[in-house]
Tab-separated table of C-alpha atoms in Angstrom:
chain	number	residue	atom	x	y	z
A	1	ALA	CA	126.651	127.553	98.960
A	2	GLN	CA	124.887	125.542	96.330
A	3	SER	CA	122.454	127.135	93.900
A	4	VAL	CA	120.737	126.423	90.602
A	5	THR	CA	119.408	128.730	87.939
A	6	GLN	CA	116.621	127.682	85.637
A	7	LEU	CA	116.385	129.648	82.428
A	8	GLY	CA	112.822	130.320	81.397
A	9	SER	CA	109.970	130.284	83.860
A	10	HIS	CA	107.603	129.144	81.107
A	11	VAL	CA	108.336	126.900	78.128
A	12	SER	CA	105.821	125.945	75.448
A	13	VAL	CA	106.315	123.090	73.019
A	14	SER	CA	104.098	121.336	70.530
A	15	GLU	CA	103.074	117.775	71.167
A	16	GLY	CA	105.736	115.526	69.650
A	17	ALA	CA	108.435	118.207	69.732
A	18	LEU	CA	111.676	118.144	71.677
A	19	VAL	CA	111.529	119.264	75.287
A	20	LEU	CA	114.575	121.155	76.586
A	21	LEU	CA	114.537	122.663	80.063
A	22	ARG	CA	117.709	124.440	81.098
A	23	CYS	CA	119.466	124.340	84.435
A	24	ASN	CA	122.842	125.718	85.460
A	25	TYR	CA	124.376	125.171	88.849
A	26	SER	CA	126.844	126.911	91.077
A	27	SER	CA	128.793	124.847	93.540
A	28	SER	CA	132.093	124.880	95.365
A	29	VAL	CA	132.230	121.071	95.399
A	30	PRO	CA	131.071	118.439	92.890
A	31	PRO	CA	127.321	118.539	93.422
A	32	TYR	CA	124.516	116.093	93.275
A	33	LEU	CA	121.854	117.280	90.821
A	34	PHE	CA	118.173	116.457	90.504
A	35	TRP	CA	115.103	117.138	88.440
A	36	TYR	CA	111.714	117.008	90.113
A	37	VAL	CA	108.277	117.313	88.542
A	38	GLN	CA	105.155	118.729	90.144
A	39	TYR	CA	101.799	118.147	88.504
A	40	PRO	CA	98.996	120.573	89.350
A	41	ASN	CA	97.867	120.262	92.950
A	42	GLN	CA	100.177	117.315	93.537
A	43	GLY	CA	103.384	116.699	95.419
A	44	LEU	CA	106.915	116.570	94.070
A	45	GLN	CA	108.194	113.520	92.237
A	46	LEU	CA	111.807	112.739	91.420
A	47	LEU	CA	112.412	112.469	87.670
A	48	LEU	CA	116.107	111.689	87.740
A	49	LYS	CA	119.327	112.412	89.556
A	50	TYR	CA	123.062	112.640	88.975
A	51	THR	CA	125.441	111.709	91.758
A	52	THR	CA	128.555	110.137	90.283
A	53	GLY	CA	129.505	108.033	87.281
A	54	ALA	CA	127.822	108.272	83.895
A	55	THR	CA	127.048	111.873	83.056
A	56	LEU	CA	123.971	111.055	80.977
A	57	VAL	CA	121.213	109.951	83.289
A	58	LYS	CA	117.873	108.573	82.314
A	59	GLY	CA	114.760	109.051	84.352
A	60	ILE	CA	111.109	108.230	84.346
A	61	ASN	CA	108.653	109.091	81.584
A	62	GLY	CA	111.352	109.212	78.884
A	63	PHE	CA	113.269	112.144	80.338
A	64	GLU	CA	117.028	112.349	80.512
A	65	ALA	CA	119.628	114.885	81.563
A	66	GLU	CA	123.330	115.306	80.989
A	67	PHE	CA	125.771	116.605	83.577
A	68	LYS	CA	128.306	118.878	81.878
A	69	LYS	CA	130.932	120.030	84.320
A	70	SER	CA	132.618	122.355	81.835
A	71	GLU	CA	129.338	124.191	81.293
A	72	THR	CA	128.051	123.773	84.872
A	73	SER	CA	124.811	122.585	83.325
A	74	PHE	CA	122.266	119.844	83.870
A	75	HIS	CA	119.649	120.371	81.173
A	76	LEU	CA	116.567	118.154	81.011
A	77	THR	CA	115.424	116.748	77.666
A	78	LYS	CA	112.777	114.524	76.185
A	79	PRO	CA	112.720	113.710	72.466
A	80	SER	CA	108.971	113.911	72.015
A	81	ALA	CA	106.597	115.845	74.263
A	82	HIS	CA	103.332	114.333	75.369
A	83	MET	CA	100.319	116.180	76.664
A	84	SER	CA	100.775	114.478	80.022
A	85	ASP	CA	104.194	116.143	80.393
A	86	ALA	CA	102.539	119.481	81.153
A	87	ALA	CA	103.700	120.294	84.665
A	88	GLU	CA	106.216	122.348	86.591
A	89	TYR	CA	109.792	121.132	86.625
A	90	PHE	CA	112.330	121.966	89.284
A	91	CYS	CA	116.069	121.568	89.059
A	92	ALA	CA	117.737	121.018	92.416
A	93	VAL	CA	121.198	120.599	93.909
A	94	SER	CA	122.730	119.235	97.059
A	95	ASP	CA	126.161	118.658	98.525
A	96	PRO	CA	127.550	115.210	97.809
A	97	GLY	CA	126.790	112.389	100.177
A	98	GLY	CA	123.516	111.213	101.593
A	99	TYR	CA	121.131	113.052	103.865
A	100	GLN	CA	122.002	116.532	102.581
A	101	LYS	CA	119.519	119.376	102.241
A	102	VAL	CA	118.268	120.043	98.728
A	103	THR	CA	118.172	123.527	97.198
A	104	PHE	CA	115.645	124.127	94.445
A	105	GLY	CA	115.617	126.339	91.390
A	106	THR	CA	112.749	128.667	90.626
A	107	GLY	CA	110.981	126.158	88.395
A	108	THR	CA	109.932	125.973	84.753
A	109	LYS	CA	106.323	125.512	83.807
A	110	LEU	CA	106.028	123.347	80.714
A	111	GLN	CA	103.037	123.797	78.450
A	112	VAL	CA	102.379	121.231	75.726
A	113	ILE	CA	100.323	122.472	72.806
A	114	PRO	CA	98.254	119.919	70.910
B	1	SER	CA	111.557	104.984	100.043
B	2	ALA	CA	109.972	107.006	102.809
B	3	VAL	CA	106.322	107.740	103.409
B	4	ILE	CA	105.630	111.104	104.989
B	5	SER	CA	102.307	112.115	106.497
B	6	GLN	CA	101.516	115.746	107.180
B	7	LYS	CA	98.648	117.190	109.169
B	8	PRO	CA	96.618	119.235	108.565
B	9	SER	CA	96.449	119.054	104.789
B	10	ARG	CA	94.976	122.536	104.656
B	11	ASP	CA	93.757	125.247	106.971
B	12	ILE	CA	92.376	128.741	106.914
B	13	CYS	CA	93.582	130.828	109.837
B	14	GLN	CA	93.009	134.285	111.210
B	15	ARG	CA	95.890	136.720	111.156
B	16	GLY	CA	97.727	136.947	114.441
B	17	THR	CA	97.129	133.303	115.342
B	18	SER	CA	99.520	130.342	115.144
B	19	LEU	CA	99.311	126.997	113.393
B	20	THR	CA	101.302	123.865	114.170
B	21	ILE	CA	101.961	121.447	111.341
B	22	GLN	CA	102.840	117.855	112.111
B	23	CYS	CA	105.074	115.584	110.069
B	24	GLN	CA	105.324	111.843	110.620
B	25	VAL	CA	107.796	109.615	108.753
B	26	ASP	CA	107.477	105.849	108.488
B	27	SER	CA	111.165	105.280	109.261
B	28	GLN	CA	113.794	106.786	111.515
B	29	VAL	CA	115.706	109.661	109.953
B	30	THR	CA	118.421	111.867	111.322
B	31	MET	CA	117.370	115.088	109.628
B	32	MET	CA	114.010	116.412	108.549
B	33	PHE	CA	113.596	119.491	106.408
B	34	TRP	CA	110.838	122.080	106.287
B	35	TYR	CA	110.137	123.973	103.073
B	36	ARG	CA	107.746	126.709	102.049
B	37	GLN	CA	106.263	127.007	98.574
B	38	GLN	CA	104.554	130.327	98.066
B	39	PRO	CA	101.910	130.577	95.354
B	40	GLY	CA	103.436	130.104	91.934
B	41	GLN	CA	106.946	129.886	93.302
B	42	SER	CA	109.611	127.323	94.047
B	43	LEU	CA	110.450	125.604	97.287
B	44	THR	CA	112.421	127.549	99.839
B	45	LEU	CA	114.106	125.760	102.701
B	46	ILE	CA	113.023	127.128	106.074
B	47	ALA	CA	115.075	124.960	108.395
B	48	THR	CA	116.663	121.611	109.095
B	49	ALA	CA	115.293	119.772	112.123
B	50	ASN	CA	117.788	117.575	113.939
B	51	GLN	CA	116.756	115.192	116.673
B	52	GLY	CA	118.243	116.208	119.977
B	53	SER	CA	119.444	119.656	118.983
B	54	GLU	CA	118.155	123.048	117.896
B	55	ALA	CA	116.915	123.397	114.359
B	56	THR	CA	119.163	125.124	111.832
B	57	TYR	CA	117.415	128.016	110.093
B	58	GLU	CA	118.133	129.377	106.653
B	59	SER	CA	118.730	133.028	105.990
B	60	GLY	CA	115.526	135.006	106.337
B	61	PHE	CA	113.836	132.573	108.712
B	62	VAL	CA	113.924	132.841	112.503
B	63	ILE	CA	113.001	130.583	115.355
B	64	ASP	CA	110.534	133.032	116.891
B	65	LYS	CA	108.440	132.968	113.724
B	66	PHE	CA	108.890	129.292	112.834
B	67	PRO	CA	109.620	127.270	115.977
B	68	ILE	CA	110.369	123.631	115.274
B	69	SER	CA	110.239	120.595	117.494
B	70	ARG	CA	111.899	117.266	116.860
B	71	PRO	CA	111.099	114.983	119.794
B	72	ASN	CA	112.153	111.725	118.116
B	73	LEU	CA	113.541	110.265	114.888
B	74	THR	CA	110.185	109.930	113.119
B	75	PHE	CA	108.318	113.107	114.029
B	76	SER	CA	108.624	116.867	113.758
B	77	THR	CA	106.400	119.909	114.034
B	78	LEU	CA	106.642	123.352	112.477
B	79	THR	CA	104.690	126.223	113.976
B	80	VAL	CA	103.875	129.306	111.960
B	81	SER	CA	103.493	132.033	114.582
B	82	ASN	CA	101.657	135.340	114.579
B	83	MET	CA	100.482	134.730	111.054
B	84	SER	CA	99.917	137.362	108.403
B	85	PRO	CA	98.519	136.965	104.862
B	86	GLU	CA	102.122	136.828	103.586
B	87	ASP	CA	102.468	133.467	105.339
B	88	SER	CA	99.881	131.937	103.024
B	89	SER	CA	101.827	129.114	101.408
B	90	ILE	CA	102.201	125.405	101.118
B	91	TYR	CA	104.466	124.058	103.844
B	92	LEU	CA	106.245	120.803	103.102
B	93	CYS	CA	108.114	118.354	105.235
B	94	SER	CA	110.937	116.404	103.619
B	95	VAL	CA	113.507	113.742	104.361
B	96	VAL	CA	116.515	112.702	102.306
B	97	SER	CA	117.488	109.071	102.006
B	98	VAL	CA	120.982	107.638	102.054
B	99	ASN	CA	120.904	107.470	98.254
B	100	THR	CA	120.191	111.211	98.152
B	101	GLU	CA	116.573	111.124	97.004
B	102	ALA	CA	114.365	113.650	98.777
B	103	PHE	CA	110.869	112.578	99.752
B	104	PHE	CA	108.109	115.023	100.471
B	105	GLY	CA	104.869	115.034	102.333
B	106	GLN	CA	101.777	116.146	100.473
B	107	GLY	CA	102.056	119.530	102.107
B	108	THR	CA	99.920	121.781	104.247
B	109	ARG	CA	98.098	124.466	102.316
B	110	LEU	CA	97.790	127.462	104.625
B	111	THR	CA	95.612	130.479	103.929
B	112	VAL	CA	95.764	133.414	106.310
B	113	VAL	CA	92.841	135.809	106.254
């Protein structure tokens, strides 16, 4: 079964500082990995995804993540935090191939301090 | 992309009653997924709804409590039966595209009193 673990339920950064949200996965097959963002009282939005190919993937709003098989990690980064980045971020995993169910991590709430 | 409409968007229900949530997708999809997001928590998959067959439930979820219908390739319903305050959650319908992206409805915010 696929699963993801997000380290840190709450992360605080100063505006302009590096954002690093950690995600480790467990999978018996090469997984597909995702980061979703949820702004307060809004639905989920896909930030980025890794399926195959280049291990460094770039997403919307300046975020990127790197798939590291040796570390079973898919950490999310952004060089410079903006106030509008304050939200909850979910790492997620699925089996390879289309139409598969997606399993979510417990989420990390990002606070950006002015 | 897929556009998913859920109804109702929110409801307040008495304990012991049932609520049926509807999910309509703007394109035909083989599988639809139902999730629950309890307050302050992540999304937990309840079940996968397949057209023409019984839904597949995840561990901890049973058909008697969460019956699902899937009458065609664009529509599904989830019923939350015999509700208790612990069922207060956001319930989300989802589909996954061929390129693996999951799309979500805006959710149904359920409060059981």
